[in-house]
Each structure stands twice: as C-alpha cells, then as structure tokens.
Short mmCIF file of C-alpha atoms in Angstrom, two decimals:
data_model
loop_
_atom_site.label_atom_id
_atom_site.label_comp_id
_atom_site.label_asym_id
_atom_site.label_seq_id
_atom_site.Cartn_x
_atom_site.Cartn_y
_atom_site.Cartn_z
CA MET A 1330 -74.45 279.50 110.42
CA THR A 1331 -71.39 277.09 110.86
CA ASN A 1332 -67.70 277.84 110.59
CA ASP A 1333 -67.07 274.59 108.83
CA PRO A 1334 -65.21 275.32 105.84
CA GLY A 1335 -65.96 272.19 104.16
CA PHE A 1336 -69.13 270.66 102.48
CA THR A 1337 -70.67 267.42 102.17
CA CYS A 1338 -70.32 265.97 98.66
CA SER A 1339 -73.85 265.10 97.08
CA CYS A 1340 -72.32 262.57 94.77
CA CYS A 1341 -70.37 260.56 97.38
CA GLY A 1342 -71.94 261.45 100.59
CA THR A 1343 -68.12 262.23 101.97
CA HIS A 1344 -67.78 265.35 103.94
CA HIS A 1345 -64.68 267.11 102.46
CA ASP A 1346 -62.77 269.44 104.97
CA GLU A 1347 -62.57 272.37 102.53
CA LEU A 1348 -64.48 273.76 99.76
CA PRO A 1349 -61.81 274.52 97.03
CA MET A 1350 -62.14 278.06 95.79
CA ASN A 1351 -59.64 277.83 92.84
CA TYR A 1352 -58.68 275.40 90.21
CA SER A 1353 -55.59 275.41 87.94
CA ALA A 1354 -54.83 274.00 84.27
CA THR A 1355 -51.45 272.72 84.09
CA ALA A 1356 -50.91 273.43 80.42
CA PRO A 1357 -52.61 275.22 77.58
CA TYR A 1358 -55.09 272.97 75.94
CA VAL A 1359 -53.17 272.71 72.75
CA TRP A 1360 -49.79 271.40 74.71
CA ASP A 1361 -48.77 267.82 74.16
CA PRO A 1362 -46.22 266.29 76.21
CA SER A 1363 -44.02 265.49 73.30
CA PHE A 1364 -43.36 269.14 72.98
CA ALA A 1365 -41.26 269.04 76.21
CA ASP A 1366 -38.41 267.35 73.86
CA ASP A 1367 -38.56 270.26 71.56
CA ALA A 1368 -35.85 273.03 71.64
CA ASP A 1369 -38.26 275.71 70.70
CA SER A 1370 -41.03 274.68 73.07
CA MET A 1371 -41.45 275.30 76.85
CA LEU A 1372 -43.85 274.82 79.62
CA ALA A 1373 -43.15 276.72 82.94
CA SER A 1374 -45.60 277.27 85.75
CA ASP A 1375 -46.91 280.75 84.20
CA GLN A 1376 -45.34 280.75 80.73
CA CYS A 1377 -45.58 278.45 77.52
CA VAL A 1378 -44.14 278.49 74.22
CA ILE A 1379 -44.95 275.96 71.27
CA LYS A 1380 -42.51 275.51 68.65
CA ALA A 1381 -41.62 279.09 68.73
CA GLN A 1382 -44.96 279.85 67.09
CA HIS A 1383 -47.59 279.89 69.82
CA TYR A 1384 -47.44 281.90 73.17
CA PHE A 1385 -49.12 281.75 76.36
CA VAL A 1386 -49.28 283.03 79.75
CA LYS A 1387 -51.22 281.43 82.71
CA GLY A 1388 -53.54 283.94 84.53
CA LEU A 1389 -56.69 284.04 86.75
CA ILE A 1390 -60.20 284.28 85.96
CA GLU A 1391 -61.76 285.70 89.21
CA ILE A 1392 -65.45 285.12 89.95
CA PRO A 1393 -67.03 287.19 92.95
CA VAL A 1394 -68.93 284.82 95.24
CA ILE A 1395 -72.36 286.36 95.95
CA GLY A 1396 -72.81 287.22 99.72
CA SER A 1397 -69.15 286.61 100.59
CA ALA A 1398 -65.78 288.43 100.58
CA ASP A 1399 -64.48 285.21 98.80
CA VAL A 1400 -63.50 284.98 95.36
CA PHE A 1401 -63.27 281.82 93.16
CA SER A 1402 -60.77 281.48 90.64
CA TRP A 1403 -59.81 279.41 87.58
CA ALA A 1404 -56.04 279.53 86.64
CA VAL A 1405 -55.99 279.41 82.84
CA TRP A 1406 -53.87 279.99 79.99
CA VAL A 1407 -54.08 282.55 77.28
CA SER A 1408 -52.46 282.96 74.15
CA LEU A 1409 -50.87 286.18 73.14
CA SER A 1410 -49.31 287.46 70.15
CA ARG A 1411 -45.53 287.09 69.80
CA ASP A 1412 -44.87 290.67 70.34
CA ASN A 1413 -47.33 291.02 73.42
CA PHE A 1414 -45.72 287.82 74.94
CA ALA A 1415 -42.25 289.33 74.33
CA ARG A 1416 -43.29 292.35 76.03
CA ALA A 1417 -44.96 290.55 79.03
CA VAL A 1418 -42.15 288.26 79.57
CA ASP A 1419 -39.59 291.47 79.46
CA ARG A 1420 -41.82 293.23 81.97
CA TRP A 1421 -42.70 289.91 84.03
CA ASN A 1422 -40.53 291.01 87.02
CA ALA A 1423 -40.39 294.77 86.72
CA PRO A 1424 -41.54 296.91 89.43
CA GLY A 1425 -44.66 298.86 88.12
CA SER A 1426 -45.71 296.26 85.35
CA GLU A 1427 -49.15 296.52 86.68
CA ALA A 1428 -49.59 299.95 84.76
CA GLU A 1429 -49.10 297.96 81.34
CA GLU A 1430 -52.13 298.14 79.10
CA PRO A 1431 -53.92 294.72 78.99
CA TYR A 1432 -52.92 292.26 76.46
CA PHE A 1433 -55.46 290.80 74.11
CA GLY A 1434 -55.64 286.99 73.99
CA TRP A 1435 -57.68 284.02 73.22
CA LEU A 1436 -58.40 281.55 76.23
CA SER A 1437 -56.68 278.25 75.76
CA THR A 1438 -57.94 276.34 78.54
CA GLU A 1439 -61.07 274.06 78.14
CA LEU A 1440 -63.27 274.42 81.29
CA PHE A 1441 -65.64 271.31 80.75
CA LEU A 1442 -68.28 272.71 82.99
CA TYR A 1443 -69.37 275.26 80.20
CA SER A 1444 -71.16 274.99 77.26
CA PRO A 1445 -70.14 276.06 74.71
CA SER A 1446 -66.73 275.45 74.68
CA THR A 1447 -64.43 277.93 76.60
CA ILE A 1448 -61.69 277.67 73.94
CA ASN A 1449 -60.90 280.76 72.04
CA LEU A 1450 -62.98 283.22 74.35
CA LYS A 1451 -61.59 286.70 73.80
CA THR A 1452 -59.85 287.77 76.79
CA TYR A 1453 -57.51 290.68 78.25
CA ALA A 1454 -54.69 289.86 80.45
CA HIS A 1455 -54.01 292.45 82.74
CA THR A 1456 -50.59 292.35 84.86
CA ARG A 1457 -50.67 292.92 88.09
CA PRO A 1458 -47.68 293.60 90.73
CA VAL A 1459 -44.43 291.31 90.63
CA GLY A 1460 -45.40 288.14 91.93
CA ARG A 1461 -49.32 287.97 91.08
CA ARG A 1462 -50.55 286.26 88.19
CA PRO A 1463 -52.29 288.51 85.45
CA PHE A 1464 -56.19 288.96 85.81
CA ILE A 1465 -57.91 287.55 83.00
CA GLU A 1466 -61.01 289.63 81.77
CA LEU A 1467 -63.36 287.82 79.39
CA GLU A 1468 -65.23 289.70 76.82
CA PRO A 1469 -68.36 290.49 78.04
CA THR A 1470 -70.51 288.25 76.10
CA ASP A 1471 -73.48 285.92 77.01
CA HIS A 1472 -71.19 282.94 77.18
CA PRO A 1473 -71.96 281.35 80.95
CA LEU A 1474 -68.49 281.88 81.98
CA ALA A 1475 -68.37 285.47 80.86
CA VAL A 1476 -71.83 285.88 82.70
CA GLU A 1477 -70.34 284.48 85.81
CA GLN A 1478 -67.32 286.62 85.80
CA ARG A 1479 -69.47 289.82 85.55
CA THR A 1480 -72.41 288.73 87.97
CA GLY A 1481 -70.73 286.24 90.64
CA ILE A 1482 -71.72 283.04 91.50
CA THR A 1483 -73.37 281.48 94.71
CA LEU A 1484 -71.68 279.13 97.27
CA ASP A 1485 -73.98 276.40 95.83
CA ARG A 1486 -72.45 276.95 92.53
CA VAL A 1487 -68.95 276.44 93.96
CA ARG A 1488 -69.96 273.36 95.49
CA GLU A 1489 -71.33 272.05 92.38
CA ILE A 1490 -68.06 272.94 90.58
CA ALA A 1491 -66.12 270.81 93.31
CA GLU A 1492 -68.41 268.00 92.95
CA SER A 1493 -68.01 268.00 89.06
CA LEU A 1494 -64.27 268.03 89.40
CA LEU A 1495 -63.95 265.47 92.24
CA HIS A 1496 -66.50 262.93 90.57
CA PRO A 1497 -65.96 263.45 86.67
CA THR A 1498 -68.35 261.71 84.56
CA ALA A 1499 -68.18 260.56 80.70
CA ASP A 1500 -69.95 263.93 80.18
CA ASN A 1501 -67.45 266.22 81.98
CA ALA A 1502 -64.27 264.30 81.72
#
C-alpha cells in the first residue's frame, strides 16, 4: 500500500497531490449577491440572514470513509426558524453549547452530485463545542446523501466526488 495521499484523475490523467476530504458551499442556495447591499441581510462564514426573513447556519454533513479513520464532509447551509436561529446565535460562543437540543432545519445547499435534489432535505443541526461547526444530521430517508451519511462511502467514491468537482460538465455544474 502506498503512502501517497493523492490520486490520478481519470478525467484529465493528472496526478493531484491530495485527495480532498471536504468541500464547502460559500452561501445558501437562495443567496443572491445583491443581498449584500440590503441592511436586513448578511452573509458571514457561518451564519446568514436574508431580508430579516430567512435564517441559516453552516454546518458539516460528515460521512464515514469505509475502511479508514477518515471522515468526508460537506460544509452546507441549513435554514432554521427565526427562534432557533436566535437561540443558536445567542449560544454560538457559549461554553457548554454542545448540550443544546438539535435544531430542526432544511438543507439549503444544492449538491449537484446527488439526485434527486438535496434542497430542502430535513435536517437536525447539532451544536458542538465552541469553535466547531454544527454537525448536520440528515433525516434517515432513502435519499442517496442520507444513505451515504448512514452507511459510509469508499475511497473510490471520494475520488469520484473529487473528479466531478474538479471537472464539472454541463450535467453536474
């Protein structure tokens, strides 16, 4: 077995020095750059508000890698109710916040590698110790992303994801 953490891409034949184990969405699916000028909207690294009506936090969908101690993750946005968002923000930097009950939310990131759409999958955002993004638990359905979260993925699947994101096509862009 090799210690090379990289992979040779089947799309371009290039050897990439590292196999990415996480990807991150910069904003919720419904964010529009014009909202940046709206006094009732804001987009930060882990929180987002749109027109003082829609509230989001960023968290991690973690997927075990079969046969490895590694975990693959998607950093995604989840919409929360106004009350849950206010509670989450209030407790964001409070020691012991990981004891909070999980917050119900809707997945607000489109992961184009999955069909059907990942938009509006039911989730629970579990707070973690200060400085760590929430863990996003998907409702245990038969959606392929939820199945992967429950059962894990292989390193071959991680490479397939990397290749799809490095070389988007019209079908997956």
